[in-house]
Structure formats: C-alpha cells, structure tokens
CSV table of C-alpha atoms in Angstrom, one decimal:
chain,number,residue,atom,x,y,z
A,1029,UNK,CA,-0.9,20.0,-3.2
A,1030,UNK,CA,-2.9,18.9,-0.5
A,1031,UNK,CA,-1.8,16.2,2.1
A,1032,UNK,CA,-2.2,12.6,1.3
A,1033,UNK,CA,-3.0,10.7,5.2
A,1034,UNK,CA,-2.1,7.2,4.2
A,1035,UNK,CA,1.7,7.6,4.9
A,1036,UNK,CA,3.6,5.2,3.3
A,1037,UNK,CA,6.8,3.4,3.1
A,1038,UNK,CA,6.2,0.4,1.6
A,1039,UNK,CA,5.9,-2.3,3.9
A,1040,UNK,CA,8.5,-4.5,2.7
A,1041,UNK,CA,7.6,-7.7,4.5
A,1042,UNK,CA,3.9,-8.5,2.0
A,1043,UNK,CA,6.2,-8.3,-0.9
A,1044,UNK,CA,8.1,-11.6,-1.1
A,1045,UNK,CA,7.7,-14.0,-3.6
A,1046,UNK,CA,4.5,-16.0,-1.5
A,1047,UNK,CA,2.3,-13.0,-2.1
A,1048,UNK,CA,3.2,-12.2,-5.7
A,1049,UNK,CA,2.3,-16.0,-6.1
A,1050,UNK,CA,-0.6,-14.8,-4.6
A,1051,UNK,CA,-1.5,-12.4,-7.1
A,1052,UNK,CA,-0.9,-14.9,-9.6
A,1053,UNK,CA,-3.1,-17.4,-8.0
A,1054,UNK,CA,-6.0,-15.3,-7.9
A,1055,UNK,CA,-5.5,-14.1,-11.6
A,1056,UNK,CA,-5.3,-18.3,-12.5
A,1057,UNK,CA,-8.5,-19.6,-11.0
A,1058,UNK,CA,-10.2,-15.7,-12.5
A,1059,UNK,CA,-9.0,-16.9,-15.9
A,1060,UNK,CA,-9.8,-20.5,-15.5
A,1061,UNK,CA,-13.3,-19.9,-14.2
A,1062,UNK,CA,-13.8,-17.5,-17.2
A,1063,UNK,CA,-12.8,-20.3,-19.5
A,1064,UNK,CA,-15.2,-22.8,-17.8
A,1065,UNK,CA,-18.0,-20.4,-17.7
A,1066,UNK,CA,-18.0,-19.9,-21.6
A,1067,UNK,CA,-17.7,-23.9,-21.8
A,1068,UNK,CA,-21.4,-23.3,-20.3
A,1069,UNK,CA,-22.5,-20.6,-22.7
A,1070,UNK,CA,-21.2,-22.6,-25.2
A,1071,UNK,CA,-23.5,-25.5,-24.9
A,1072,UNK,CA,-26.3,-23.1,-23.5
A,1073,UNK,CA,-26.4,-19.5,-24.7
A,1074,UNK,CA,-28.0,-18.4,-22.0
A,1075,UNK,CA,-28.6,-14.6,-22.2
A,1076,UNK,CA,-31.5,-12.8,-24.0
A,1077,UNK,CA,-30.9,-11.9,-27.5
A,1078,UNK,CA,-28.8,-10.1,-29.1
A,1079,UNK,CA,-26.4,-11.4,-26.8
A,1080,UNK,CA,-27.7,-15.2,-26.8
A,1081,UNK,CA,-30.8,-17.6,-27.7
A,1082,UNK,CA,-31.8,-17.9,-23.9
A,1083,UNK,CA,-31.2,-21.3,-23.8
A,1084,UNK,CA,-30.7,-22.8,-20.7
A,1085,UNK,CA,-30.2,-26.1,-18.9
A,1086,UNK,CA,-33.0,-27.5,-16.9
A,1087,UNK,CA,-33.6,-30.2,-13.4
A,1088,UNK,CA,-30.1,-30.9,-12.4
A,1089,UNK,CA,-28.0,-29.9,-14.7
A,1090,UNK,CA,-29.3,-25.9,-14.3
A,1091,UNK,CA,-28.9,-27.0,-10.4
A,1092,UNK,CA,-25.4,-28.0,-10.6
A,1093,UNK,CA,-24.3,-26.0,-13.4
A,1094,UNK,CA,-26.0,-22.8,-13.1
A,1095,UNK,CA,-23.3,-20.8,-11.6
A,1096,UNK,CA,-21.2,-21.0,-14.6
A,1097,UNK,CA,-23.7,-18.3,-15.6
A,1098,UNK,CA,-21.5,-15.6,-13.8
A,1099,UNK,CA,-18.2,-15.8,-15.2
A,1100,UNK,CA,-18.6,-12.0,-15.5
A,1101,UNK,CA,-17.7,-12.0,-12.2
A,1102,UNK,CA,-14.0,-12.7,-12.7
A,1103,UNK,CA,-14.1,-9.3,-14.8
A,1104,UNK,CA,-13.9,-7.6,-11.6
A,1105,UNK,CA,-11.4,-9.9,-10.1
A,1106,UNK,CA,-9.2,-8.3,-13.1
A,1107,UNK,CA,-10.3,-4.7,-13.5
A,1108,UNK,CA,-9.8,-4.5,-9.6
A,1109,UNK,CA,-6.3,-6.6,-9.6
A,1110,UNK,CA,-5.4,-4.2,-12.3
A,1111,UNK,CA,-5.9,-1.2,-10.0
A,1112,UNK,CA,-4.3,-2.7,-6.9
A,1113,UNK,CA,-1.0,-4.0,-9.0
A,1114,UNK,CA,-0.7,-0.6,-10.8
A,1115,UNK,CA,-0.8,1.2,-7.7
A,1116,UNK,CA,1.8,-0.3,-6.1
A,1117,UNK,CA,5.0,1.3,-8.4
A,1118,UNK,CA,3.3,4.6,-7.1
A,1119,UNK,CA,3.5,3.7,-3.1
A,1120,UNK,CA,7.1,1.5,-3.4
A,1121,UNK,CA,7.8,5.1,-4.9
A,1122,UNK,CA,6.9,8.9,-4.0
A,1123,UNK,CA,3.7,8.9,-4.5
A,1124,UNK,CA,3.6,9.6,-8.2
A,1125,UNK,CA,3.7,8.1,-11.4
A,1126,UNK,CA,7.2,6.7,-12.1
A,1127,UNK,CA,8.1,8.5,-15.4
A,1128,UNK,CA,5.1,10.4,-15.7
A,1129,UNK,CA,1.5,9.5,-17.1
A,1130,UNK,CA,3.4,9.7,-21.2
A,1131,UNK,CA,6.0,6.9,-20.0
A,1132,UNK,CA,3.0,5.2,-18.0
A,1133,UNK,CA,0.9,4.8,-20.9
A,1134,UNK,CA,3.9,4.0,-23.2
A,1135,UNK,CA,4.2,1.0,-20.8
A,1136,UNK,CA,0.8,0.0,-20.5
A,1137,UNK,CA,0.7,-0.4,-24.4
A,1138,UNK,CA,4.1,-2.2,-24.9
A,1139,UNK,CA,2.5,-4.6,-21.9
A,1140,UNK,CA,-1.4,-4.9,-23.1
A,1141,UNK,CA,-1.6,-4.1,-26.8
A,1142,UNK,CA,0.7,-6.4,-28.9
A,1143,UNK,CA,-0.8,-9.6,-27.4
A,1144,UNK,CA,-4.1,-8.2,-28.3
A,1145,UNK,CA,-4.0,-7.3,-31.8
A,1146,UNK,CA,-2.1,-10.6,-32.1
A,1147,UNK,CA,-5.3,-11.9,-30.9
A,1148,UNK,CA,-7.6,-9.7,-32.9
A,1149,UNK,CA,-5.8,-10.9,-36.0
A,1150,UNK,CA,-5.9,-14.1,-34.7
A,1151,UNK,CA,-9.8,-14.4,-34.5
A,1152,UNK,CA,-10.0,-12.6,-37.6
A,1153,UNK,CA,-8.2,-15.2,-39.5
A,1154,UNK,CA,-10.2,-18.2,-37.6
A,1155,UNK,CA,-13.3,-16.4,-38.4
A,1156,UNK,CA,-11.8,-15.9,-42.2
A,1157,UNK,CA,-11.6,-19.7,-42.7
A,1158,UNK,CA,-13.6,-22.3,-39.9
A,1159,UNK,CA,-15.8,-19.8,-37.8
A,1160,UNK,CA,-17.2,-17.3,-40.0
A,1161,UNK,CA,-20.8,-19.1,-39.8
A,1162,UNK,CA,-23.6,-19.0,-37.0
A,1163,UNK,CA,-24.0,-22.5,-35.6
A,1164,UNK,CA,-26.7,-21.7,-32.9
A,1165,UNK,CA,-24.0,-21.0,-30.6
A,1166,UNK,CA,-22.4,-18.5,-28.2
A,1167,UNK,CA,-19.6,-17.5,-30.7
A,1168,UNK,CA,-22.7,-16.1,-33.5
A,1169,UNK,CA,-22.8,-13.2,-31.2
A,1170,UNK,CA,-19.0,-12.2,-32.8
A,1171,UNK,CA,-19.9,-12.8,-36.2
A,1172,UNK,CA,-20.8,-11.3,-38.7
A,1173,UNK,CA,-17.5,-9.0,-38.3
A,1174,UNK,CA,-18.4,-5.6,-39.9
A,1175,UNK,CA,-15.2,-3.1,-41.3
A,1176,UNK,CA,-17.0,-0.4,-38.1
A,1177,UNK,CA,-16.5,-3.2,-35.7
A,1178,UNK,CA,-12.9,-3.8,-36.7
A,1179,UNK,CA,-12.3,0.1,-36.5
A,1180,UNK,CA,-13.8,0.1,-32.8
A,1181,UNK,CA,-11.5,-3.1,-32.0
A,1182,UNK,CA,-8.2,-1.4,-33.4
A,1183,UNK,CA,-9.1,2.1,-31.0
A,1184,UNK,CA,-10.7,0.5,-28.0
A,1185,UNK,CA,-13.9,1.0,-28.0
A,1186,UNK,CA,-15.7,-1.6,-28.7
A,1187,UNK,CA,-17.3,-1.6,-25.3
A,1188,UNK,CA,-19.5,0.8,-26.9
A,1189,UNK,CA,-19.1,0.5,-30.5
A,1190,UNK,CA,-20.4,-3.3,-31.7
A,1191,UNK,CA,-19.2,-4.9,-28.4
A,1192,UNK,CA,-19.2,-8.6,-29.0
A,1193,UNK,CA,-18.3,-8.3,-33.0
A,1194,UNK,CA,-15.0,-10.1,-33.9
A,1195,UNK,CA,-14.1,-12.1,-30.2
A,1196,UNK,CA,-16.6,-11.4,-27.8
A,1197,UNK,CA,-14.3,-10.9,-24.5
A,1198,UNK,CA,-12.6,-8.4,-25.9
A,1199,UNK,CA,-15.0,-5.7,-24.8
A,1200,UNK,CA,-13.3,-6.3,-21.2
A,1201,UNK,CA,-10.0,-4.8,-22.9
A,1202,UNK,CA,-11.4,-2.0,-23.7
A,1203,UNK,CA,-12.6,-1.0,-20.1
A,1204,UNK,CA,-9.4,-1.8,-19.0
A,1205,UNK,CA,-7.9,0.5,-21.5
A,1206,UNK,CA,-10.3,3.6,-20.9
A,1207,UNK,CA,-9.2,2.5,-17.1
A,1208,UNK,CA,-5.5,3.2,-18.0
A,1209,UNK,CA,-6.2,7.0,-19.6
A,1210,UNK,CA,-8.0,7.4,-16.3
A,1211,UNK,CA,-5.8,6.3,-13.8
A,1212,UNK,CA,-2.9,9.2,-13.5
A,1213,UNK,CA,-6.5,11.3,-12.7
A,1214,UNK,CA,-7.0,9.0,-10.5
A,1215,UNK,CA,-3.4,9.6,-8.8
A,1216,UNK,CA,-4.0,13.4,-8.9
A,1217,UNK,CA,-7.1,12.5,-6.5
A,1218,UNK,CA,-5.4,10.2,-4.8
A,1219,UNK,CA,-2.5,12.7,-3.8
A,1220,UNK,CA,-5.0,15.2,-2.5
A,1221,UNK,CA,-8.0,13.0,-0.6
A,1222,UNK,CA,-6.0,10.2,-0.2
A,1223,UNK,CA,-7.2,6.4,-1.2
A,1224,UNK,CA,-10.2,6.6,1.0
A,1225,UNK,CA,-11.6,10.0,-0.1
A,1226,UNK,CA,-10.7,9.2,-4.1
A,1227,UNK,CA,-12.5,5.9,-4.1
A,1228,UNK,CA,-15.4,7.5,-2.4
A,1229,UNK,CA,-15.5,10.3,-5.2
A,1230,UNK,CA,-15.3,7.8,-7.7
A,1231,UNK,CA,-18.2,5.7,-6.2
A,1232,UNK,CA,-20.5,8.9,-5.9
A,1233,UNK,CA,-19.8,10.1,-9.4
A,1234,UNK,CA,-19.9,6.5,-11.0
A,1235,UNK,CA,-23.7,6.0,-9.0
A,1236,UNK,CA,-24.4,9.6,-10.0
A,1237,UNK,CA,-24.1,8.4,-13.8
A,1238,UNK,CA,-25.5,5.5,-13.5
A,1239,UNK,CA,-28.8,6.7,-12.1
A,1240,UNK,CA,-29.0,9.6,-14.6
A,1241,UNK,CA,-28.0,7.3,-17.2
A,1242,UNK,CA,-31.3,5.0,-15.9
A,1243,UNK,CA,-33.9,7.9,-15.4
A,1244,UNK,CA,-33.1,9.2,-19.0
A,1245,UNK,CA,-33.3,5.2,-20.2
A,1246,UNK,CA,-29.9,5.0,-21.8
A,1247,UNK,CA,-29.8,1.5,-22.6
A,1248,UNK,CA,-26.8,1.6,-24.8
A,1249,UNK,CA,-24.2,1.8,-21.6
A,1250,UNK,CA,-24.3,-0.7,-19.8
A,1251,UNK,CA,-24.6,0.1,-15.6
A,1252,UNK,CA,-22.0,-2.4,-15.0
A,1253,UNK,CA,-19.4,-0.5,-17.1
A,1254,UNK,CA,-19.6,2.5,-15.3
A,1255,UNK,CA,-19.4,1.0,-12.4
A,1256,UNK,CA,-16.4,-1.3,-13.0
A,1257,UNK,CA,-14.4,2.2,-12.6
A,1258,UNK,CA,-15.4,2.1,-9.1
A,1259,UNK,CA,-14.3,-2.0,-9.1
A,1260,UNK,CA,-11.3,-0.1,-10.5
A,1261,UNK,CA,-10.7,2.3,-7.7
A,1262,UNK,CA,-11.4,-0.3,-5.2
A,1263,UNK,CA,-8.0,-1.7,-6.3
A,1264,UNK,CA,-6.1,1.4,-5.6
A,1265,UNK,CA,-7.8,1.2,-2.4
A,1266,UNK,CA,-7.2,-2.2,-1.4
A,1267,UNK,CA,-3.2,-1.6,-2.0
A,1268,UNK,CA,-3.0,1.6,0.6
A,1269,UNK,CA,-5.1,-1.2,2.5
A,1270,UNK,CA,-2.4,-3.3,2.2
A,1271,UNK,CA,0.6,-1.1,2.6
A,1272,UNK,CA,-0.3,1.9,4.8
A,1273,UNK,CA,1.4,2.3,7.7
A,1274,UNK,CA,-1.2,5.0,9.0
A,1275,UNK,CA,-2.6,4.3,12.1
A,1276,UNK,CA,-6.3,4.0,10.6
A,1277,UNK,CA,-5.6,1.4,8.8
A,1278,UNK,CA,-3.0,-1.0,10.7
A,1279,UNK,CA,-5.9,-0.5,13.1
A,1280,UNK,CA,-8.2,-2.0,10.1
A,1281,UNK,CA,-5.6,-4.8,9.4
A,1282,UNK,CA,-5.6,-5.8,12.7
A,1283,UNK,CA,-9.2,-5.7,13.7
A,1284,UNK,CA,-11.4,-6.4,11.1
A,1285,UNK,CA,-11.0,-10.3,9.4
A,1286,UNK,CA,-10.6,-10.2,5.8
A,1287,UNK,CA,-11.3,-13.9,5.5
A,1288,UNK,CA,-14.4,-13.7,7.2
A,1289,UNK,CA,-15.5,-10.6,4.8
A,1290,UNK,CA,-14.5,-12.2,2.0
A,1291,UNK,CA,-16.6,-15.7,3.0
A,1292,UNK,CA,-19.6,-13.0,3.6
A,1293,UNK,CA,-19.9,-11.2,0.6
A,1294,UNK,CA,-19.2,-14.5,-1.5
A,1295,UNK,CA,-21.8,-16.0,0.4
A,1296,UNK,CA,-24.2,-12.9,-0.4
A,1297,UNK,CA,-23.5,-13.0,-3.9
A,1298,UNK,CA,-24.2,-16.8,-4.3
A,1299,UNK,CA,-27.4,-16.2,-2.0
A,1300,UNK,CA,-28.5,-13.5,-4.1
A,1301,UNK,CA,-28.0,-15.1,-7.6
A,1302,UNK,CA,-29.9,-18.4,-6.4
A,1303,UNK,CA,-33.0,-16.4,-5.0
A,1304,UNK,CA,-32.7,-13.7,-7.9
A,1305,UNK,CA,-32.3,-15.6,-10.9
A,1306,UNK,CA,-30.7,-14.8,-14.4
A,1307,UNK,CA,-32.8,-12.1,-15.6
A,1308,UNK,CA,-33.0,-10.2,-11.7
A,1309,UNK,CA,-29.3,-10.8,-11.3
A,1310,UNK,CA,-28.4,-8.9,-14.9
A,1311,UNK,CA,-30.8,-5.9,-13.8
A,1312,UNK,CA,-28.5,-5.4,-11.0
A,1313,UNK,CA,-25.3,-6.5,-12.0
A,1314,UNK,CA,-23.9,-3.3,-11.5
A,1315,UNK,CA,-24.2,-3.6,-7.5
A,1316,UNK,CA,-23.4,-7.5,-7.4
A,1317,UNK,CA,-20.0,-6.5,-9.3
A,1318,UNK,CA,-19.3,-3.9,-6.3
A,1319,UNK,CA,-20.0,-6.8,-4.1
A,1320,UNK,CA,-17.5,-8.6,-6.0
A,1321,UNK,CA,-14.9,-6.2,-6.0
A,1322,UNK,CA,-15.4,-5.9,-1.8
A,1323,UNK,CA,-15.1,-9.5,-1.9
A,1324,UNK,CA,-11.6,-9.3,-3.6
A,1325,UNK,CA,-10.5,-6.5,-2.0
A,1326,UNK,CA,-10.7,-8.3,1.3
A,1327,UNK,CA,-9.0,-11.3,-0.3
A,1328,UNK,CA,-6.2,-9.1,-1.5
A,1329,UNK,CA,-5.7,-8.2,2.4
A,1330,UNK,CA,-6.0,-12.0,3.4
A,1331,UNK,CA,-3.8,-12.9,1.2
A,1332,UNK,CA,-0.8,-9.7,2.3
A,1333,UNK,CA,-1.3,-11.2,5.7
A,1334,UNK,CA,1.8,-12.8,7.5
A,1335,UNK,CA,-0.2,-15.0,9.6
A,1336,UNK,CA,-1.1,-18.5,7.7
A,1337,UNK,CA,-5.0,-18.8,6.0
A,1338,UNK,CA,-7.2,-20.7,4.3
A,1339,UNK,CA,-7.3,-18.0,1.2
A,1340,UNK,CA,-3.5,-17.7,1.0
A,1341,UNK,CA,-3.6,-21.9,0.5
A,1342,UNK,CA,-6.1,-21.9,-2.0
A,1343,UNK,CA,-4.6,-19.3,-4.4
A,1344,UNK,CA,-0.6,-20.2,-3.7
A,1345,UNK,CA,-1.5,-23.8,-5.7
A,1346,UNK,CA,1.2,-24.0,-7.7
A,1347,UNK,CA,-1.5,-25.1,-10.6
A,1348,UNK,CA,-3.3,-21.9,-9.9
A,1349,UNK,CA,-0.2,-19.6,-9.8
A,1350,UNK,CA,1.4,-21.1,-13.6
A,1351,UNK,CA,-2.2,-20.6,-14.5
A,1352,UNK,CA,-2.1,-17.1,-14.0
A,1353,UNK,CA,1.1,-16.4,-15.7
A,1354,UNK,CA,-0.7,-17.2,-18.7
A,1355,UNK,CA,-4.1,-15.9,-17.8
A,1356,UNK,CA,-4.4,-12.8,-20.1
A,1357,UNK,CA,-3.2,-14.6,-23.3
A,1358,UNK,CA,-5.5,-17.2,-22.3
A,1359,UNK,CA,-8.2,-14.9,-21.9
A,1360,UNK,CA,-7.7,-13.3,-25.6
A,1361,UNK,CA,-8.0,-16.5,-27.3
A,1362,UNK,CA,-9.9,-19.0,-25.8
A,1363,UNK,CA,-13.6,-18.0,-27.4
A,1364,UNK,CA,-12.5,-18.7,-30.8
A,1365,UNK,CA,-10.7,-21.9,-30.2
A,1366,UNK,CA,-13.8,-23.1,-28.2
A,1367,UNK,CA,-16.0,-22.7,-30.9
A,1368,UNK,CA,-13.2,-24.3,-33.2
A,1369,UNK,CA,-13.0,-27.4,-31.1
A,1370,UNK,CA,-17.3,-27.4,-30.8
A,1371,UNK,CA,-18.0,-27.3,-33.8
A,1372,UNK,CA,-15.0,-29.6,-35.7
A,1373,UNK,CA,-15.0,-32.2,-32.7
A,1374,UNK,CA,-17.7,-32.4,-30.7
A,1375,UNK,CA,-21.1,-30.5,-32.2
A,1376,UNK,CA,-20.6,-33.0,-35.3
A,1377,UNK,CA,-21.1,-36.2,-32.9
A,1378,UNK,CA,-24.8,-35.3,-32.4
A,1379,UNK,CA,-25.1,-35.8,-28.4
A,1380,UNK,CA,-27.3,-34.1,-26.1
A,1381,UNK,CA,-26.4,-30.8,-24.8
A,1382,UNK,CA,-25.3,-32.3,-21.1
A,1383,UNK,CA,-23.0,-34.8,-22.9
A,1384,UNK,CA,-21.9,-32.2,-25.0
A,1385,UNK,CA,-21.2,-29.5,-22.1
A,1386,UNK,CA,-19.0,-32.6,-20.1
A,1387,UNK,CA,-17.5,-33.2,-23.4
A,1388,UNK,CA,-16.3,-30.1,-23.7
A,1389,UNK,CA,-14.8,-29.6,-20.1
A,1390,UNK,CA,-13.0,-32.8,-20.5
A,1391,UNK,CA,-11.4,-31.6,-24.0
A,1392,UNK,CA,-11.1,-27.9,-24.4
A,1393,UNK,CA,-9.4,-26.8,-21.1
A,1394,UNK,CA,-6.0,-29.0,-22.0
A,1395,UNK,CA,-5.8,-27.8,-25.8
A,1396,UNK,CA,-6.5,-24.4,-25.1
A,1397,UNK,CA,-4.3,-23.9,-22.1
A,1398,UNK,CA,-1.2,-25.7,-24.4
A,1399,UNK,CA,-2.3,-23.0,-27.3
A,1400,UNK,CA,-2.4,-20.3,-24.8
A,1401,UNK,CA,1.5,-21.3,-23.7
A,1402,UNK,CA,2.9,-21.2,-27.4
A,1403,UNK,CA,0.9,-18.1,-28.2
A,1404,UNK,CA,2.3,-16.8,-24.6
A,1405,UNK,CA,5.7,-17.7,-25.5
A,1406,UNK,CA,5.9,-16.2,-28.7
A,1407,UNK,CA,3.6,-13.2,-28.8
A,1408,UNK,CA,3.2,-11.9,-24.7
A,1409,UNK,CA,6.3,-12.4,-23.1
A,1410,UNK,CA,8.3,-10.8,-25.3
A,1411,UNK,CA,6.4,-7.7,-24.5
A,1412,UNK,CA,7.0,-7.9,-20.7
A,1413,UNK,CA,8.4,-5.1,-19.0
A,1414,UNK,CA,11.8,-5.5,-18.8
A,1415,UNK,CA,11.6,-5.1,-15.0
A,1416,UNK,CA,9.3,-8.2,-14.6
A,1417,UNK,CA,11.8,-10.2,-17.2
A,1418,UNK,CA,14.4,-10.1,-14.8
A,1419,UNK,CA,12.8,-10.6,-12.0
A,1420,UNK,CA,11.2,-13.7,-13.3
A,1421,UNK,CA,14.7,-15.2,-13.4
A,1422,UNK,CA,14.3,-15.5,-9.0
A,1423,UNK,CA,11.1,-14.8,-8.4
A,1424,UNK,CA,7.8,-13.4,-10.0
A,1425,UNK,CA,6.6,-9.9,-9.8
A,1426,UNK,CA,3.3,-8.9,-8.9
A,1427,UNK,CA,3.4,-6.0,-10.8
A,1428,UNK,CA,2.2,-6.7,-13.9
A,1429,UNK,CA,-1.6,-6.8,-14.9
C-alpha cells in the first residue's frame, strides 16, 4: 500500500457539539431553500420541456424571485456534505472502512432506503388518488407513472431511467446511491494518493467523460451528474481539510480565509447566473455545481474553525439546525404535498400567479415541515444508526448524511 501524506489523528477539538450543529445547520437552510425553490417552479415551471412549460415570471417578480431558479444548487450542498460526513468514521479511525465496504453498505441502506421507499409508496398512493392528473404544473413532469419507471425507482436508477416519473427529486437519491457503491473505491485511492491526489483523479476522469460524453453528443447523461462525483470527492477532501494535522494543510487552515472564499465564489455564482441567464446557466451547470461545491467546501472549514465567524452564526440558528434534523425526510416528500396543497387550496381560488406564488410560501412551508416531523418520527428515525441514537440523547452527531 502506498503512503497516505495527510497524517491524521483526529483533531478532537472541531468535533463538539457547535460543529455538528453546524453540519446540521447547513443541511436545514439546503433543505429549506430546496423547498422554497420548488414553491417557485410550482407557480412557474420554468425549464424547457420535457422538464417544464418555460414559464417564467416577468418585471419584478423575475427580479426578485429569479434566484429560486437554482435550488439545484443545494444538491451539491448534499452530495458534498455526504462525502465529507462519511469520511470522517474513516479518519476518527485507521484509515479504512469501519467493518468493511459489505457492513458499509449494509449501513448506508438501513440509514437511506427505508425512508425512501416509504416515500416512493407515499407518492405513489397520492398520485393513485388526488395527483394523478396534469394541472399545468411542475408536478406533470412525475406523472404519468409507468411500471419501467417504478422498476428504475425500486433499483436506483432513475437518474437515468425516466428521471422525474413518480416524485421528481428523487433522481438526487439515486446519485447519492451510485455515490455510496463508489466510495470504498474512493478510500482505496484515497489510502494511496491521499485526499489531494484522489480528488484530483476524480476531477480529471469526471472532465474526461464529460467532454467525450459532449463531442460524441450524448444528451441522455446529464454533465452535471458526472460531475457531482467530483462535488462528491470534494467532500472527502474538505474533511482531511478539516482534520489533517499535516503540515501542508495547518499551513492552508491558517493562511488562506475560508470565509472570504466562500463570500467569492458565492458571489461568482450569483454574478454569473444574473449576467448568464436560465438557458446559459443550464448549459454549464456542470462547472457552476463545482463552484458550488468549492463554495461549501470552504464553508465546511469556516465553520471547523475555533475562532468565532459570521458563517458559523448563520448556520448554528437553532431554527436552521432542527431544520436539518429533518432535512432528508423533508426532501422525499415535499413535491407531492406541494402539488396537493396547490391544487386543493390554492390553484382552485383563481389568483394571479404572484398572488399564488406568496400564497404558497405563506401556507406550504408550515404544513409540510409538521408532515415531514410525523413522517420523520415514525418512518426515519427508527432507521438511525444506532450510534447516532444514542448520541442524540447529549448531543447530535454529525455523522449521518
């Protein structure tokens, strides 16, 4: 085995309960800006068909509103979250996989999958009795629901295999789950080129693909999927970031500011999607979701710093941090149950499509979030890893994804 340079142990100090509130935070305000952005495709299904009616708001409201567009940008937050918090049983440990990659994906599965077919079932049955027709909204993208596009949801794959049929976020899981058969290659790498020389093997062969992918015009995978294994690897990254105590990068820590990286590339992304537009900004979405993951990555360092910031306030809101205990439930279900409330409350009231968009805000977040809790309750939690269980009885762990 070849020599891994990031020489851990664990730095125990970035591990108390503020940064795994942290964690939390930043998965909250991902999952509640995902909610609020689909309140905007609701009203306005903005993207080209298939995938919408390319309706969008104009004046002020597209002024004010229009960055509700990119709620695919809290993806990232997650695929990348999901690589930093799985990496860090591997550094607390030796280096490897505790209980190997069969035990690993035993986990993963007992965390991730009954919660989603509870949801699958879940939008199935919604779609059975109240949603099953196209309105003219976002939610006709997941219907009609075809026995292939069931299949691909019970195996993954519906990232490639009728994407949006059934509940159209659930393509996400997918990537995530392809992310999990990857990642004990990913350790392999990782123990012989270390976290630096993995994630930029991971970035070459992911650009490699993508451009062959473009020059033979394969237009059934997306750009932005391959590339969210990079977003992925980033993760992994950003936790040796965080933890190393090799001298390359304490010198990193100390030297470069995090904030002011973050504050950059937010800034360059919200530059770029004003002056590009819609339509430029999905042609390249594959490079502005590496911009996003850069941005989080240096968040993730703010935030594992002792010294007190403006990022470490925002996310440690307590509002923020319950919101993210939830976040992943609330992410499986809240599509169907905004089309529910849509079209039984609001659609029938015949406003305009502003009214109807502040409507919405004002009514859906509260219902869906109490939804989310009982479903939380009752069909996630009892699926945590034992592990977290009892360490949620003092303190939350950052661990889980």
């Amino acid at each position: 085995m070849g020599k891994n340079n990031d020489n851990y142990p664990l730095n125990k100090q970035v591990l108390p309960k503020q940064y795994s509130n942290f964690l939390y935070g930043l998965r909250g305000l991902a999952a509640l800006f995902v909610l609020v952005s689909h309140i905007w495709y609701q009203i306005w299904p903005a993207d080209a068909e298939p995938l919408g009616y390319y309706e969008r708001p104009t004046g002020l409201i597209l002024f004010l509103t229009s960055w509700l567009y990119y709620g695919h940008f809290a993806v990232v937050i997650f695929i990348l979250l999901s690589g930093f918090c799985l990496m860090l049983p591997v550094i607390q440990g030796d280096g490897t996989l505790p209980g190997g990659t069969v035990e690993f994906l035993k986990k993963r599965s007992h965390r991730i999958l009954p919660p989603y077919y509870f949801a699958l079932l879940f939008s199935l049955f919604l779609i059975d009795i109240f949603i099953g027709t196209k309105t003219g909204s976002q939610w006709d993208i997941s219907i009609p629901v075809t026995r292939l596009g069931v299949i691909a949801d019970l195996l993954m794959l519906q990232d490639f295999i009728a994407p949006v049929q059934v509940n159209y976020v659930f393509w996400s899981l997918a990537v995530i789950w392809q992310l999990y058969l990857c990642f004990p290659l990913i350790i392999l790498s990782w123990q012989r080129l270390g976290s630096l020389g993995t994630t930029i093997a991971v970035g070459f062969l992911s650009y490699t693909i993508i451009l062959l992918l473009e020059a033979a015009h394969v237009e059934d995978v997306p750009p932005q999927y391959i590339g969210l294994f990079f977003d992925f690897t980033l993760g992994v990254l950003a936790a040796t970031l965080v933890f190393s105590q090799d001298s390359l990068w304490i010198k990193i820590r100390e030297y470069f500011s995090s904030q002011i990286i973050a504050v950059i590339c937010g800034l360059l992304i919200i530059g770029l999607c004003y002056l590009w537009g819609f339509d430029k900004v999905e042609q390249n979405l594959a490079f502005l979701d590496n911009l996003c993951a850069f941005a989080t990555l240096s968040i993730l360092v703010a935030g594992a710093s002792l010294k007190p910031n403006f990022i470490k306030d925002i996310l440690c809101f307590k509002p923020l941090v319950f919101a993210g205990t939830f976040s992943y439930i609330l992410y499986l279900i809240h599509a169907p149950l905004l089309q529910l409330i849509w079209q039984y409350f609001l659609h029938p009231l015949g406003l305009d499509k502003a009214s109807e968009f502040f409507g919405l805000l004002v009514i859906a977040p509260p219902l869906i979030i109490g939804f989310s809790l009982i479903f939380f309750r009752f069909f996630e939690r009892p699926f945590l890893n034992r592990r977290s269980r009892s360490v949620n009885n003092d303190k939350r762990n950052s661990y889980e994804t």
